[in-house]
């Protein structure tokens, strides 16, 4: 079975400061990893994904994430946040063999203050 | 291209009733997945359809069912509604099935309230 833990339910940060949203996963097989963003009253939008290859993944809106297999982590980072980054962020994992059904974390609410 | 559309956007039903939700994927996408989002359980996978066949199913009771038509549009049905079925139901489409890890594009969801 696979699982995802997002270590922080809420992360407050000031505008233009850097931010890291933490995600740890567990799986007995190789994985695909994803980060999504959800704005109020909207569906999810993919920020980035790791399938294989380079462990540093760059996504949209200036976000990037690093896959660390030994620590089973996939933390999301942005060097300088904007007010418009205020949203809910979800980490997800699916097994790269088997059913591919994604498992989502409980989400991290990023709150950017002016 | 038009995005994923879901109808209706909001729905209020009473316990014991049944409901049908609709999802129109992005043109050319053959995979449609459904998710339930609640404050208590978070985001949970319901099922995936690809080329009119159910490919994967999450851990939900048989009251939850779905289907996909030849034009890739999908419907999900919930029978004998319970209070706990109140949720945001999200649909996502992608060109290939989940095994290809194609980017999934999500619709805005249908907010179902069961009274």
Coordinates of C-alpha atoms in Angstrom, one line a residue:
Chain A
X1 CA 0.0 0.0 0.0
X2 CA 1.1 3.5 -0.6
X3 CA 0.6 6.6 1.5
X4 CA 1.4 10.3 1.4
X5 CA 2.1 12.6 4.4
X6 CA 2.1 16.4 4.0
X7 CA 3.8 17.5 7.2
X8 CA 2.3 20.9 7.5
X9 CA -1.5 21.6 7.2
X10 CA -0.9 25.4 7.0
X11 CA 2.2 27.4 6.0
X12 CA 2.1 31.2 6.5
X13 CA 4.7 33.2 4.7
X14 CA 5.3 36.8 3.7
X15 CA 5.3 37.9 0.1
X16 CA 8.7 37.6 -1.7
X17 CA 10.0 35.1 0.9
X18 CA 11.0 31.6 -0.1
X19 CA 8.8 28.6 0.8
X20 CA 9.0 24.9 1.1
X21 CA 6.0 22.6 1.4
X22 CA 7.0 19.1 2.6
X23 CA 5.8 15.8 1.4
X24 CA 6.8 12.3 2.4
X25 CA 5.5 9.1 0.8
X26 CA 5.7 5.4 1.4
X27 CA 5.5 2.7 -1.2
X28 CA 7.0 -0.7 -1.7
X29 CA 7.5 -0.1 -5.4
X30 CA 8.7 2.6 -7.8
X31 CA 6.6 5.7 -7.8
X32 CA 5.3 8.6 -9.8
X33 CA 5.1 11.8 -7.8
X34 CA 2.9 14.9 -8.4
X35 CA 2.2 18.3 -6.9
X36 CA -1.1 20.0 -7.6
X37 CA -2.5 23.4 -6.6
X38 CA -6.2 24.1 -5.9
X39 CA -7.6 27.6 -5.9
X40 CA -10.9 28.3 -4.1
X41 CA -13.9 26.9 -6.0
X42 CA -11.7 25.4 -8.6
X43 CA -10.4 21.9 -9.6
X44 CA -6.8 20.9 -9.2
X45 CA -4.0 22.0 -11.5
X46 CA -0.8 20.1 -12.0
X47 CA 2.3 22.0 -10.9
X48 CA 4.9 19.4 -11.7
X49 CA 5.5 15.7 -11.7
X50 CA 8.4 13.2 -11.3
X51 CA 8.3 10.1 -13.4
X52 CA 12.0 9.2 -13.8
X53 CA 15.4 10.8 -14.6
X54 CA 16.6 14.0 -13.0
X55 CA 15.6 14.3 -9.4
X56 CA 15.1 18.0 -9.6
X57 CA 11.8 18.8 -11.4
X58 CA 10.8 22.2 -12.5
X59 CA 7.1 23.2 -12.9
X60 CA 4.9 26.0 -13.7
X61 CA 4.7 29.4 -11.8
X62 CA 8.3 29.1 -10.6
X63 CA 7.8 26.0 -8.5
X64 CA 10.3 23.1 -8.3
X65 CA 10.5 19.9 -6.4
X66 CA 13.3 17.5 -5.5
X67 CA 12.8 13.7 -5.4
X68 CA 14.8 12.1 -2.6
X69 CA 14.5 8.4 -2.8
X70 CA 16.5 7.6 0.4
X71 CA 14.4 10.0 2.4
X72 CA 11.2 9.1 0.5
X73 CA 10.4 12.8 0.1
X74 CA 9.3 15.1 -2.6
X75 CA 9.3 18.7 -1.2
X76 CA 8.0 21.6 -3.2
X77 CA 9.9 24.9 -3.2
X78 CA 9.6 28.4 -4.6
X79 CA 12.3 31.0 -4.1
X80 CA 9.9 34.0 -3.9
X81 CA 6.2 33.7 -3.4
X82 CA 3.4 36.1 -4.5
X83 CA 0.0 36.9 -3.0
X84 CA -1.5 34.9 -5.9
X85 CA 0.2 31.7 -4.7
X86 CA -2.2 31.6 -1.8
X87 CA -4.0 28.3 -2.4
X88 CA -4.2 24.6 -1.3
X89 CA -1.4 22.4 -2.4
X90 CA -1.6 18.6 -2.7
X91 CA 1.1 16.0 -3.1
X92 CA 0.2 12.7 -4.7
X93 CA 1.8 9.4 -5.4
X94 CA 1.0 6.5 -7.7
X95 CA 2.9 3.3 -8.2
X96 CA 4.7 3.0 -11.5
X97 CA 3.7 -0.7 -11.6
X98 CA 0.3 -2.1 -10.7
X99 CA -2.9 -0.1 -10.7
X100 CA -1.5 3.4 -10.9
X101 CA -4.3 4.7 -8.7
X102 CA -3.1 8.0 -7.2
X103 CA -3.1 8.6 -3.4
X104 CA -3.3 12.2 -2.3
X105 CA -2.0 13.9 0.8
X106 CA -4.3 15.9 3.0
X107 CA -3.1 19.2 1.6
X108 CA -1.1 22.2 2.7
X109 CA -2.7 25.6 2.8
X110 CA -0.2 28.2 1.7
X111 CA -1.1 31.6 3.0
X112 CA 0.9 34.5 1.6
X113 CA 0.8 37.8 3.6
X114 CA 1.6 41.2 2.1
Chain B
X1 CA -9.2 23.9 -26.5
X2 CA -12.1 24.0 -24.0
X3 CA -11.3 22.6 -20.6
X4 CA -13.0 19.9 -18.7
X5 CA -16.6 20.7 -17.9
X6 CA -18.8 19.3 -15.2
X7 CA -22.5 19.6 -14.8
X8 CA -24.3 20.6 -12.7
X9 CA -21.9 22.7 -10.6
X10 CA -24.2 22.5 -7.5
X11 CA -26.7 20.0 -6.4
X12 CA -28.9 19.5 -3.4
X13 CA -30.5 16.1 -2.7
X14 CA -32.1 14.3 0.2
X15 CA -31.1 11.0 1.8
X16 CA -32.2 8.0 -0.2
X17 CA -32.3 9.8 -3.5
X18 CA -30.0 9.0 -6.4
X19 CA -27.9 11.5 -8.4
X20 CA -26.1 11.5 -11.8
X21 CA -23.1 13.8 -12.4
X22 CA -21.7 14.5 -15.9
X23 CA -18.2 15.2 -17.1
X24 CA -17.1 16.3 -20.6
X25 CA -13.4 15.8 -21.1
X26 CA -11.0 17.8 -23.2
X27 CA -11.4 16.9 -26.9
X28 CA -9.2 14.0 -27.8
X29 CA -8.8 12.8 -24.2
X30 CA -9.8 9.1 -23.7
X31 CA -9.3 8.8 -20.0
X32 CA -11.7 10.1 -17.4
X33 CA -11.1 9.7 -13.7
X34 CA -13.5 10.7 -10.8
X35 CA -12.5 11.8 -7.3
X36 CA -14.4 12.6 -4.2
X37 CA -13.1 15.5 -2.0
X38 CA -14.3 16.0 1.6
X39 CA -12.9 17.8 4.6
X40 CA -12.7 14.6 6.5
X41 CA -11.3 12.2 4.0
X42 CA -9.5 14.5 1.6
X43 CA -9.2 13.6 -2.0
X44 CA -10.0 10.0 -2.8
X45 CA -10.0 8.2 -6.2
X46 CA -13.4 6.8 -7.3
X47 CA -12.7 5.2 -10.7
X48 CA -11.1 5.6 -14.1
X49 CA -12.6 5.0 -17.5
X50 CA -10.7 4.6 -20.7
X51 CA -12.3 3.9 -24.0
X52 CA -15.6 3.1 -22.4
X53 CA -14.0 0.5 -20.0
X54 CA -13.5 0.8 -16.3
X55 CA -9.8 0.5 -15.8
X56 CA -9.4 1.1 -12.1
X57 CA -11.8 1.4 -9.1
X58 CA -11.2 2.9 -5.7
X59 CA -12.5 1.7 -2.3
X60 CA -16.1 2.9 -2.5
X61 CA -19.3 0.9 -2.1
X62 CA -21.3 -0.3 -5.0
X63 CA -23.7 2.6 -4.7
X64 CA -21.1 4.6 -6.6
X65 CA -21.0 3.7 -10.3
X66 CA -20.0 5.2 -13.6
X67 CA -19.8 4.8 -17.3
X68 CA -18.2 6.4 -20.3
X69 CA -19.7 6.9 -23.7
X70 CA -18.1 6.6 -27.1
X71 CA -17.4 10.3 -27.2
X72 CA -15.5 10.0 -23.9
X73 CA -18.1 11.9 -21.9
X74 CA -18.6 10.2 -18.6
X75 CA -21.3 10.1 -15.9
X76 CA -21.1 8.9 -12.4
X77 CA -24.1 7.8 -10.4
X78 CA -24.7 7.6 -6.7
X79 CA -27.7 5.7 -5.5
X80 CA -29.4 5.7 -2.1
X81 CA -27.6 8.9 -1.0
X82 CA -26.3 9.2 2.5
X83 CA -25.3 12.3 4.4
X84 CA -21.7 11.3 4.1
X85 CA -21.9 11.5 0.3
X86 CA -21.9 15.3 0.6
X87 CA -18.7 16.3 -1.2
X88 CA -17.0 18.0 -4.1
X89 CA -16.9 15.5 -7.0
X90 CA -14.0 16.2 -9.3
X91 CA -13.5 14.8 -12.8
X92 CA -10.2 14.7 -14.6
X93 CA -9.3 13.8 -18.2
X94 CA -6.0 12.9 -19.8
X95 CA -5.0 11.6 -23.2
X96 CA -3.8 8.2 -22.0
X97 CA -4.7 6.1 -19.1
X98 CA -3.3 6.5 -15.6
X99 CA -0.5 4.1 -16.3
X100 CA 1.0 6.6 -18.8
X101 CA 1.1 9.3 -16.1
X102 CA -0.2 11.8 -18.6
X103 CA -1.1 15.1 -17.1
X104 CA -4.6 15.0 -15.7
X105 CA -6.7 18.1 -16.3
X106 CA -9.4 18.7 -13.7
X107 CA -12.8 20.2 -14.0
X108 CA -14.2 22.7 -11.4
X109 CA -16.2 20.0 -9.7
X110 CA -19.8 19.4 -8.7
X111 CA -20.7 20.3 -5.2
X112 CA -23.2 17.8 -3.9
X113 CA -25.1 18.4 -0.6
X114 CA -27.2 15.7 0.9
X115 CA -29.8 16.8 3.4

